[in-house]
Amino acid sequence: MRYNQFEGKEISEIGMGCYALSGVYGPVDRSAYKKVLEHAAELGINFFDTADTYGPKAEEVLGEVVAPIRDEVVLQTKVGIKEGTADLSYDAVISACDNSLKRLDTDYIDYYLIHFADPDIPVKETIGALKDLKQDGKIDGYGVGHIGFEGLKEYSRYGSPSVAMMELNAVSRKPIDDLLPFCDENKIGAIAFSVTGRGILTGKFRRERDPKLPGIKGIDPLFQHARYGSALRVVDKMKELGEKYDKTPVQTAIRWVLSRGVLCALTGPSSKEHIEENVGGSGWDIYEEDLEDLDEFLQEEEERLNKEEPAVIERLLRSPLSDDLQRAYSDLVYVIETSVDHSLAKEDEIMPTFQRLWRMRSSEKGLKREKLEMVQKELSRIIL
Ligand SMILES: NC(=O)c1ccc[n+]([C@@H]2O[C@H](COP(=O)([O-])OP(=O)(O)OC[C@H]3O[C@@H](n4cnc5c(N)ncnc54)[C@H](OP(=O)(O)O)[C@@H]3O)[C@@H](O)[C@H]2O)c1
């Protein structure tokens, strides 16, 4: 394992996250996951990420793992959601931190991150809480999670974030244009997540897409329509390149993320075999000419998607919804996310429709065809 020096800490270039404990990828056994976390530490991983919203007991599980080795690890957790809604008020941040410290069984958190934005609270107020927590020695530093490029710029205007998270992998490369250069210029540690593309870059998915993918993979656009085929072509490229270095496709994909100059690449598998494989992304380099060839390939793939996806979006909006309501739901999520990516819709314009759709997913009454059709109509009005 290679380590990076950052703010006086030594950080393993591959880190381990606990998002799976929220059930996002399907049911997870907490004690089995604890063993995977312990194994990650045995493999040399010393950077661990969690959040107060990663399901009940997620922070406790990590706390139990790191308690005996607390001084050897770098702990990161997040704040921002209280009882299902955003809350970054001064008092909420201070009390959430105290609760996380208890659950993690530690007296300090290395990096305390804003998980999601709270539009009702001025950033200055939240920064005030983070500064006080730092002054009290409860956190060593703070940073940001899902608040985008504009959000990071705003937090940097009022404060000094140490780290920023970003989804970065060979099939999600947007941070290369904005977040990464900003981090580089401002000496902010870039923490990449989803470095295996939620598993799609592992080469363990069939050409024929499984219609019953569990958890978030069933609705994540990465696993649908043109993006799925594109990701599998990227896997083929990783496989071809990896063979030259005696590495698997996912080890090559993780190495590619590290080659972008991130401080840490976070992965979150739930088996010992998978974390062992992923750790193999550390400790070697891809030659410059191979990186250039790979980047050229990824660029061409992106351009191909730019041509294919608008047609997919139009087809999904003009055709009747699938009889399988789960499928119809995923298609609408795909339309929303990809239309923003291709600038066919503005994020702020489409967001209310997305939120309405998202609420249907957790509605006890389940998905209703008429409501999904209303969303489809609304999207047609915005996009077509
Ligand atoms: N994803 C997000 O939206 C997000 C956002 C903010 C922060 N984070 C943090 O970043 C961490 C990592 O993100 P992530 O969960 O997206 O990471 P990831 O490792 O890219 O995705 C995890 C998924 O990939 C599969 N996988 C990973 N390695 C594999 C391998 N070698 N072979 C087969 N399948 C493999 C896992 O399957 P198995 O369970 O079968 O191993 C799991 O379904 C999270 O735990 C969290 O702490 C994530």
Short mmCIF file of C-alpha atoms and ligand atoms in Angstrom, two decimals:
data_model
loop_
_atom_site.label_atom_id
_atom_site.label_comp_id
_atom_site.label_asym_id
_atom_site.label_seq_id
_atom_site.Cartn_x
_atom_site.Cartn_y
_atom_site.Cartn_z
CA MET A 1 0.00 0.00 0.00
CA ARG A 2 1.23 3.47 -0.83
CA TYR A 3 0.60 6.36 1.54
CA ASN A 4 0.23 10.08 0.91
CA GLN A 5 1.44 12.75 3.35
CA PHE A 6 -1.30 15.30 4.00
CA GLU A 7 -1.67 17.84 6.80
CA GLY A 8 0.74 15.87 8.97
CA LYS A 9 -1.16 12.62 8.44
CA GLU A 10 -0.12 9.54 6.50
CA ILE A 11 -3.07 8.42 4.38
CA SER A 12 -3.36 5.13 2.49
CA GLU A 13 -4.02 5.85 -1.18
CA ILE A 14 -6.90 3.39 -1.05
CA GLY A 15 -9.55 3.95 1.61
CA MET A 16 -12.56 1.97 2.73
CA GLY A 17 -16.12 3.28 3.09
CA CYS A 18 -19.17 2.06 4.96
CA TYR A 19 -21.99 3.13 2.64
CA ALA A 20 -22.95 -0.53 2.08
CA LEU A 21 -24.10 -0.68 5.73
CA SER A 22 -27.03 1.55 4.74
CA GLY A 23 -28.35 -1.33 2.60
CA VAL A 24 -27.80 0.68 -0.59
CA TYR A 25 -26.48 -2.39 -2.44
CA GLY A 26 -28.87 -4.84 -0.76
CA PRO A 27 -28.98 -6.36 2.72
CA VAL A 28 -25.65 -6.47 4.61
CA ASP A 29 -24.72 -8.41 7.70
CA ARG A 30 -23.10 -5.93 10.13
CA SER A 31 -20.80 -8.43 11.82
CA ALA A 32 -19.60 -9.77 8.45
CA TYR A 33 -18.95 -6.18 7.28
CA LYS A 34 -17.00 -5.53 10.46
CA LYS A 35 -14.69 -8.39 9.53
CA VAL A 36 -14.19 -6.87 6.07
CA LEU A 37 -13.25 -3.53 7.70
CA GLU A 38 -10.78 -5.33 9.99
CA HIS A 39 -9.33 -7.10 6.99
CA ALA A 40 -9.00 -3.77 5.17
CA ALA A 41 -6.89 -2.48 8.08
CA GLU A 42 -4.75 -5.64 7.95
CA LEU A 43 -4.17 -4.95 4.26
CA GLY A 44 -2.74 -1.52 5.09
CA ILE A 45 -5.83 0.67 4.62
CA ASN A 46 -5.83 3.39 7.27
CA PHE A 47 -8.44 5.82 5.85
CA PHE A 48 -12.05 5.00 6.75
CA ASP A 49 -15.16 6.88 5.68
CA THR A 50 -18.65 6.74 7.13
CA ALA A 51 -21.63 9.03 7.82
CA ASP A 52 -24.23 9.49 10.51
CA THR A 53 -26.84 8.49 7.91
CA TYR A 54 -25.28 5.21 6.75
CA GLY A 55 -27.88 3.24 8.64
CA PRO A 56 -28.32 2.41 12.29
CA LYS A 57 -25.09 1.41 14.02
CA ALA A 58 -22.88 2.13 10.96
CA GLU A 59 -20.64 4.47 12.98
CA GLU A 60 -20.60 2.04 15.92
CA VAL A 61 -19.37 -0.80 13.68
CA LEU A 62 -16.49 1.34 12.43
CA GLY A 63 -15.81 2.61 15.97
CA GLU A 64 -15.40 -0.98 17.22
CA VAL A 65 -12.98 -1.77 14.40
CA VAL A 66 -10.76 1.27 14.86
CA ALA A 67 -10.82 1.57 18.68
CA PRO A 68 -7.74 -0.66 19.19
CA ILE A 69 -5.81 1.12 16.41
CA ARG A 70 -7.25 4.64 16.72
CA ASP A 71 -3.90 6.46 16.45
CA GLU A 72 -3.00 4.57 13.29
CA VAL A 73 -6.13 5.45 11.32
CA VAL A 74 -7.69 8.52 9.75
CA LEU A 75 -11.43 8.71 10.41
CA GLN A 76 -13.89 10.66 8.32
CA THR A 77 -17.61 11.02 8.97
CA LYS A 78 -20.39 13.33 7.73
CA VAL A 79 -23.22 15.52 8.93
CA GLY A 80 -26.16 17.24 7.28
CA ILE A 81 -29.34 15.28 7.57
CA LYS A 82 -31.50 15.21 10.70
CA GLU A 83 -34.69 13.18 10.76
CA GLY A 84 -34.77 12.95 6.99
CA THR A 85 -34.26 16.66 6.19
CA ALA A 86 -31.22 18.84 5.73
CA ASP A 87 -30.04 20.60 8.89
CA LEU A 88 -26.73 22.42 8.96
CA SER A 89 -27.64 24.94 11.64
CA TYR A 90 -24.95 25.72 14.22
CA ASP A 91 -26.62 23.72 17.00
CA ALA A 92 -27.42 20.74 14.77
CA VAL A 93 -23.79 20.44 13.58
CA ILE A 94 -22.39 20.69 17.12
CA SER A 95 -24.76 18.10 18.56
CA ALA A 96 -24.41 15.75 15.54
CA CYS A 97 -20.64 15.82 16.04
CA ASP A 98 -20.97 14.95 19.73
CA ASN A 99 -23.23 12.03 18.80
CA SER A 100 -20.83 10.80 16.10
CA LEU A 101 -17.92 10.97 18.57
CA LYS A 102 -19.87 8.75 20.97
CA ARG A 103 -20.90 6.27 18.29
CA LEU A 104 -17.36 6.13 16.88
CA ASP A 105 -16.02 5.69 20.41
CA THR A 106 -13.32 8.31 19.90
CA ASP A 107 -12.48 11.76 21.22
CA TYR A 108 -11.66 13.27 17.84
CA ILE A 109 -12.67 12.91 14.19
CA ASP A 110 -9.94 13.51 11.63
CA TYR A 111 -12.22 14.95 8.92
CA TYR A 112 -15.79 16.05 9.54
CA LEU A 113 -17.71 16.58 6.30
CA ILE A 114 -20.83 18.40 5.22
CA HIS A 115 -22.77 15.57 3.59
CA PHE A 116 -25.51 17.51 1.73
CA ALA A 117 -26.28 21.22 1.40
CA ASP A 118 -28.95 22.93 3.51
CA PRO A 119 -30.46 25.76 1.44
CA ASP A 120 -32.04 27.36 4.55
CA ILE A 121 -28.82 27.87 6.52
CA PRO A 122 -26.11 30.36 5.52
CA VAL A 123 -22.78 28.65 4.87
CA LYS A 124 -21.16 31.12 7.29
CA GLU A 125 -23.22 29.69 10.17
CA THR A 126 -22.21 26.09 9.36
CA ILE A 127 -18.58 27.10 8.97
CA GLY A 128 -18.82 28.78 12.38
CA ALA A 129 -19.80 25.46 13.95
CA LEU A 130 -17.01 23.60 12.14
CA LYS A 131 -14.43 26.16 13.27
CA ASP A 132 -15.59 25.86 16.88
CA LEU A 133 -15.43 22.07 16.73
CA LYS A 134 -11.88 22.35 15.44
CA GLN A 135 -10.92 24.82 18.12
CA ASP A 136 -12.32 22.45 20.77
CA GLY A 137 -10.19 19.61 19.39
CA LYS A 138 -13.24 17.51 18.46
CA ILE A 139 -12.27 17.51 14.79
CA ASP A 140 -8.88 17.95 13.11
CA GLY A 141 -10.34 19.37 9.92
CA TYR A 142 -13.50 19.65 7.88
CA GLY A 143 -14.60 19.20 4.31
CA VAL A 144 -17.50 18.70 1.92
CA GLY A 145 -19.38 15.80 0.35
CA HIS A 146 -22.30 16.04 -2.09
CA ILE A 147 -22.44 19.81 -2.55
CA GLY A 148 -20.89 20.12 -6.01
CA PHE A 149 -18.36 22.53 -7.40
CA GLU A 150 -20.26 25.72 -6.54
CA GLY A 151 -20.76 24.42 -3.00
CA LEU A 152 -17.05 23.73 -2.55
CA LYS A 153 -16.21 27.22 -3.84
CA GLU A 154 -18.61 28.76 -1.34
CA TYR A 155 -17.21 26.77 1.59
CA SER A 156 -13.72 27.80 0.48
CA ARG A 157 -14.77 31.46 0.40
CA TYR A 158 -15.89 31.44 4.04
CA GLY A 159 -13.61 28.74 5.47
CA SER A 160 -10.71 26.38 4.78
CA PRO A 161 -11.96 22.92 3.90
CA SER A 162 -9.24 20.27 4.12
CA VAL A 163 -10.89 17.65 1.92
CA ALA A 164 -13.60 17.36 -0.75
CA MET A 165 -15.36 14.23 -1.94
CA MET A 166 -16.19 13.52 -5.56
CA GLU A 167 -17.53 10.64 -7.63
CA LEU A 168 -14.59 9.84 -9.86
CA ASN A 169 -13.99 6.75 -11.94
CA ALA A 170 -13.39 5.89 -15.59
CA VAL A 171 -17.12 6.20 -16.36
CA SER A 172 -17.78 9.32 -14.21
CA ARG A 173 -15.08 11.79 -15.07
CA LYS A 174 -16.70 15.20 -14.60
CA PRO A 175 -14.54 16.22 -11.56
CA ILE A 176 -11.51 16.29 -13.87
CA ASP A 177 -12.86 19.54 -15.34
CA ASP A 178 -13.82 21.38 -12.17
CA LEU A 179 -13.44 19.87 -8.68
CA LEU A 180 -10.01 18.31 -9.18
CA PRO A 181 -8.20 21.41 -10.54
CA PHE A 182 -9.83 23.51 -7.81
CA CYS A 183 -8.63 21.08 -5.12
CA ASP A 184 -5.19 21.07 -6.64
CA GLU A 185 -4.95 24.88 -6.70
CA ASN A 186 -6.24 25.25 -3.15
CA LYS A 187 -4.38 22.32 -1.55
CA ILE A 188 -7.64 20.56 -0.72
CA GLY A 189 -7.35 16.77 -0.48
CA ALA A 190 -9.49 15.11 -3.18
CA ILE A 191 -11.27 12.02 -1.90
CA ALA A 192 -12.67 9.97 -4.79
CA PHE A 193 -15.58 7.62 -4.18
CA SER A 194 -17.25 4.90 -6.26
CA VAL A 195 -13.85 4.15 -7.74
CA THR A 196 -15.13 0.79 -9.05
CA GLY A 197 -18.19 2.56 -10.51
CA ARG A 198 -20.34 0.83 -7.86
CA GLY A 199 -18.93 -2.44 -9.10
CA ILE A 200 -19.52 -2.05 -12.84
CA LEU A 201 -15.80 -1.69 -13.56
CA THR A 202 -15.02 -5.03 -11.93
CA GLY A 203 -15.76 -6.96 -15.13
CA LYS A 204 -18.20 -9.13 -13.20
CA PHE A 205 -21.32 -8.01 -15.06
CA ARG A 206 -22.78 -9.86 -18.03
CA ARG A 207 -23.32 -8.31 -21.47
CA GLU A 208 -26.98 -9.11 -21.06
CA ARG A 209 -28.08 -6.78 -18.28
CA ASP A 210 -29.71 -8.55 -15.33
CA PRO A 211 -33.19 -6.96 -15.09
CA LYS A 212 -33.28 -7.55 -11.33
CA LEU A 213 -30.12 -5.83 -10.12
CA PRO A 214 -30.34 -5.35 -6.33
CA GLY A 215 -30.40 -2.06 -4.41
CA ILE A 216 -29.34 1.16 -6.06
CA LYS A 217 -27.84 -0.64 -9.06
CA GLY A 218 -31.42 -1.28 -10.22
CA ILE A 219 -31.93 2.47 -10.68
CA ASP A 220 -28.43 3.92 -11.07
CA PRO A 221 -28.15 5.27 -14.68
CA LEU A 222 -24.68 3.70 -14.86
CA PHE A 223 -26.37 0.28 -15.04
CA GLN A 224 -29.01 1.22 -17.64
CA HIS A 225 -29.38 1.69 -21.40
CA ALA A 226 -26.47 3.25 -23.34
CA ARG A 227 -24.39 3.77 -20.18
CA TYR A 228 -24.34 0.09 -19.38
CA GLY A 229 -22.97 -0.85 -22.80
CA SER A 230 -20.46 1.98 -22.62
CA ALA A 231 -19.24 0.89 -19.17
CA LEU A 232 -18.72 -2.67 -20.43
CA ARG A 233 -16.62 -1.36 -23.31
CA VAL A 234 -14.54 0.57 -20.75
CA VAL A 235 -14.14 -2.67 -18.77
CA ASP A 236 -12.86 -4.41 -21.91
CA LYS A 237 -10.28 -1.66 -22.31
CA MET A 238 -9.25 -1.95 -18.64
CA LYS A 239 -8.94 -5.72 -19.08
CA GLU A 240 -6.71 -5.34 -22.14
CA LEU A 241 -4.49 -2.77 -20.42
CA GLY A 242 -4.46 -4.64 -17.09
CA GLU A 243 -3.16 -7.81 -18.76
CA LYS A 244 0.00 -5.93 -19.71
CA TYR A 245 0.61 -5.16 -15.99
CA ASP A 246 -0.79 -8.45 -14.66
CA LYS A 247 -3.69 -6.62 -13.00
CA THR A 248 -7.45 -7.20 -13.07
CA PRO A 249 -9.80 -4.70 -14.77
CA VAL A 250 -10.87 -3.16 -11.45
CA GLN A 251 -7.29 -2.83 -10.20
CA THR A 252 -6.51 -0.99 -13.44
CA ALA A 253 -9.61 1.18 -13.04
CA ILE A 254 -8.61 2.11 -9.47
CA ARG A 255 -5.05 2.86 -10.61
CA TRP A 256 -6.50 5.20 -13.24
CA VAL A 257 -8.34 7.16 -10.50
CA LEU A 258 -5.12 7.39 -8.46
CA SER A 259 -3.24 8.61 -11.52
CA ARG A 260 -5.49 11.72 -11.48
CA GLY A 261 -3.71 12.89 -8.32
CA VAL A 262 -6.38 12.19 -5.72
CA LEU A 263 -5.41 11.95 -2.06
CA CYS A 264 -7.41 8.78 -1.52
CA ALA A 265 -9.57 6.44 -3.63
CA LEU A 266 -12.49 5.07 -1.61
CA THR A 267 -14.02 1.70 -2.27
CA GLY A 268 -16.75 -0.08 -0.35
CA PRO A 269 -16.96 -3.81 -1.05
CA SER A 270 -18.60 -6.25 1.35
CA SER A 271 -16.33 -9.28 1.02
CA LYS A 272 -12.73 -9.94 1.99
CA GLU A 273 -11.95 -11.19 -1.53
CA HIS A 274 -13.20 -7.96 -3.07
CA ILE A 275 -11.21 -5.67 -0.78
CA GLU A 276 -8.12 -7.81 -1.38
CA GLU A 277 -8.60 -7.39 -5.12
CA ASN A 278 -9.19 -3.63 -4.86
CA VAL A 279 -6.10 -3.04 -2.72
CA GLY A 280 -4.18 -4.34 -5.76
CA GLY A 281 -4.94 -0.96 -7.37
CA SER A 282 -2.19 0.48 -5.14
CA GLY A 283 1.58 0.23 -5.38
CA TRP A 284 2.18 0.39 -9.14
CA ASP A 285 1.90 2.84 -12.03
CA ILE A 286 0.51 2.93 -15.53
CA TYR A 287 3.10 4.21 -18.03
CA GLU A 288 2.46 7.70 -19.37
CA GLU A 289 1.87 6.52 -22.96
CA ASP A 290 -0.68 3.94 -21.78
CA LEU A 291 -2.45 6.60 -19.71
CA GLU A 292 -2.64 8.86 -22.75
CA ASP A 293 -4.05 6.04 -24.85
CA LEU A 294 -6.58 5.21 -22.12
CA ASP A 295 -7.66 8.83 -21.75
CA GLU A 296 -8.13 9.09 -25.49
CA PHE A 297 -10.29 5.97 -25.42
CA LEU A 298 -12.38 7.34 -22.50
CA GLN A 299 -12.83 10.62 -24.36
CA GLU A 300 -14.06 8.82 -27.49
CA GLU A 301 -16.42 6.75 -25.35
CA GLU A 302 -17.80 9.94 -23.81
CA GLU A 303 -18.33 11.46 -27.25
CA ARG A 304 -20.13 8.29 -28.38
CA LEU A 305 -22.43 8.55 -25.35
CA ASN A 306 -23.03 12.22 -26.12
CA LYS A 307 -24.42 11.12 -29.48
CA GLU A 308 -26.35 8.06 -28.27
CA GLU A 309 -27.97 9.26 -25.08
CA PRO A 310 -30.18 12.12 -26.37
CA ALA A 311 -31.84 9.57 -28.68
CA VAL A 312 -32.38 7.18 -25.72
CA ILE A 313 -33.89 10.02 -23.68
CA GLU A 314 -36.25 10.93 -26.52
CA ARG A 315 -37.33 7.30 -26.98
CA LEU A 316 -38.02 6.89 -23.25
CA LEU A 317 -40.11 10.06 -23.21
CA ARG A 318 -42.09 9.35 -26.40
CA SER A 319 -42.83 5.64 -25.75
CA PRO A 320 -45.38 4.27 -23.28
CA LEU A 321 -43.81 3.48 -19.91
CA SER A 322 -42.79 -0.12 -19.23
CA ASP A 323 -45.45 -2.40 -17.69
CA ASP A 324 -42.86 -3.21 -15.01
CA LEU A 325 -43.27 -0.12 -12.79
CA GLN A 326 -39.84 -0.55 -11.24
CA ARG A 327 -38.37 -0.48 -14.73
CA ALA A 328 -40.50 2.57 -15.63
CA TYR A 329 -39.21 4.30 -12.49
CA SER A 330 -35.54 3.58 -13.36
CA ASP A 331 -36.13 4.84 -16.91
CA LEU A 332 -37.39 8.16 -15.57
CA VAL A 333 -34.39 8.49 -13.22
CA TYR A 334 -32.17 7.79 -16.21
CA VAL A 335 -33.92 10.49 -18.25
CA ILE A 336 -33.49 13.07 -15.48
CA GLU A 337 -29.84 12.39 -14.70
CA THR A 338 -28.63 12.04 -18.27
CA SER A 339 -30.61 15.03 -19.57
CA VAL A 340 -28.80 17.24 -17.04
CA ASP A 341 -25.45 15.71 -18.04
CA HIS A 342 -26.15 16.53 -21.69
CA SER A 343 -27.47 20.02 -20.89
CA LEU A 344 -30.94 19.12 -22.22
CA ALA A 345 -32.38 20.38 -18.94
CA LYS A 346 -31.18 22.68 -16.19
CA GLU A 347 -30.63 21.04 -12.82
CA ASP A 348 -32.68 23.60 -10.88
CA GLU A 349 -35.55 23.31 -13.36
CA ILE A 350 -35.73 19.53 -13.23
CA MET A 351 -34.97 19.09 -9.51
CA PRO A 352 -38.58 19.47 -8.24
CA THR A 353 -39.68 16.69 -10.63
CA PHE A 354 -36.79 14.52 -9.48
CA GLN A 355 -37.70 15.07 -5.84
CA ARG A 356 -41.33 14.13 -6.54
CA LEU A 357 -40.17 10.96 -8.27
CA TRP A 358 -37.76 10.13 -5.45
CA ARG A 359 -40.51 10.45 -2.84
CA MET A 360 -42.63 7.91 -4.77
CA ARG A 361 -39.91 5.35 -4.23
CA SER A 362 -40.21 5.50 -0.47
CA SER A 363 -43.99 5.96 -0.47
CA GLU A 364 -45.75 3.22 1.44
CA LYS A 365 -48.42 3.08 -1.26
CA GLY A 366 -45.81 1.96 -3.78
CA LEU A 367 -45.38 3.09 -7.37
CA LYS A 368 -48.51 4.14 -9.26
CA ARG A 369 -48.65 4.11 -13.05
CA GLU A 370 -50.67 7.33 -13.35
CA LYS A 371 -48.20 9.24 -11.18
CA LEU A 372 -45.24 7.96 -13.17
CA GLU A 373 -47.01 8.99 -16.37
CA MET A 374 -47.47 12.49 -14.97
CA VAL A 375 -43.73 12.68 -14.31
CA GLN A 376 -43.04 11.47 -17.85
CA LYS A 377 -45.32 14.21 -19.24
CA GLU A 378 -43.65 16.86 -17.11
CA LEU A 379 -40.21 15.72 -18.25
CA SER A 380 -41.31 15.79 -21.90
CA ARG A 381 -42.39 19.40 -21.41
CA ILE A 382 -39.03 20.35 -19.86
CA ILE A 383 -36.73 18.37 -22.15
CA LEU A 384 -38.30 17.86 -25.61
N1 LIG B 1 -21.48 5.83 -3.75
C1 LIG B 1 -21.75 7.02 -3.23
O1 LIG B 1 -22.72 7.70 -3.65
C2 LIG B 1 -20.86 7.61 -2.14
C3 LIG B 1 -21.04 8.93 -1.84
C4 LIG B 1 -20.24 9.52 -0.87
C5 LIG B 1 -19.31 8.75 -0.21
N2 LIG B 1 -19.14 7.43 -0.52
C6 LIG B 1 -18.15 6.69 0.25
O2 LIG B 1 -17.27 6.02 -0.64
C7 LIG B 1 -17.27 4.62 -0.34
C8 LIG B 1 -17.04 3.85 -1.59
O3 LIG B 1 -18.08 4.15 -2.54
P1 LIG B 1 -18.84 3.00 -3.28
O4 LIG B 1 -19.62 2.18 -2.33
O5 LIG B 1 -19.57 3.58 -4.42
O6 LIG B 1 -17.59 2.11 -3.77
P2 LIG B 1 -17.41 1.00 -4.85
O7 LIG B 1 -16.40 0.07 -4.30
O8 LIG B 1 -17.12 1.64 -6.17
O9 LIG B 1 -18.84 0.27 -4.97
C9 LIG B 1 -19.25 -0.75 -4.11
C10 LIG B 1 -19.99 -1.77 -4.94
O10 LIG B 1 -19.05 -2.34 -5.85
C11 LIG B 1 -18.92 -3.73 -5.65
N3 LIG B 1 -17.49 -4.10 -5.72
C12 LIG B 1 -16.43 -3.37 -5.25
N4 LIG B 1 -15.29 -4.03 -5.47
C13 LIG B 1 -15.60 -5.20 -6.07
C14 LIG B 1 -14.85 -6.31 -6.56
N5 LIG B 1 -13.52 -6.34 -6.47
N6 LIG B 1 -15.52 -7.33 -7.15
C15 LIG B 1 -16.89 -7.30 -7.27
N7 LIG B 1 -17.65 -6.29 -6.82
C16 LIG B 1 -17.02 -5.25 -6.23
C17 LIG B 1 -19.46 -4.01 -4.28
O11 LIG B 1 -19.97 -5.33 -4.27
P3 LIG B 1 -19.80 -6.30 -2.99
O12 LIG B 1 -20.62 -5.68 -1.93
O13 LIG B 1 -20.29 -7.61 -3.50
O14 LIG B 1 -18.34 -6.33 -2.64
C18 LIG B 1 -20.54 -2.94 -4.12
O15 LIG B 1 -21.75 -3.35 -4.73
C19 LIG B 1 -18.64 4.38 0.32
O16 LIG B 1 -18.64 3.22 1.12
C20 LIG B 1 -18.81 5.63 1.13
O17 LIG B 1 -18.08 5.52 2.33
C21 LIG B 1 -19.89 6.88 -1.49
#
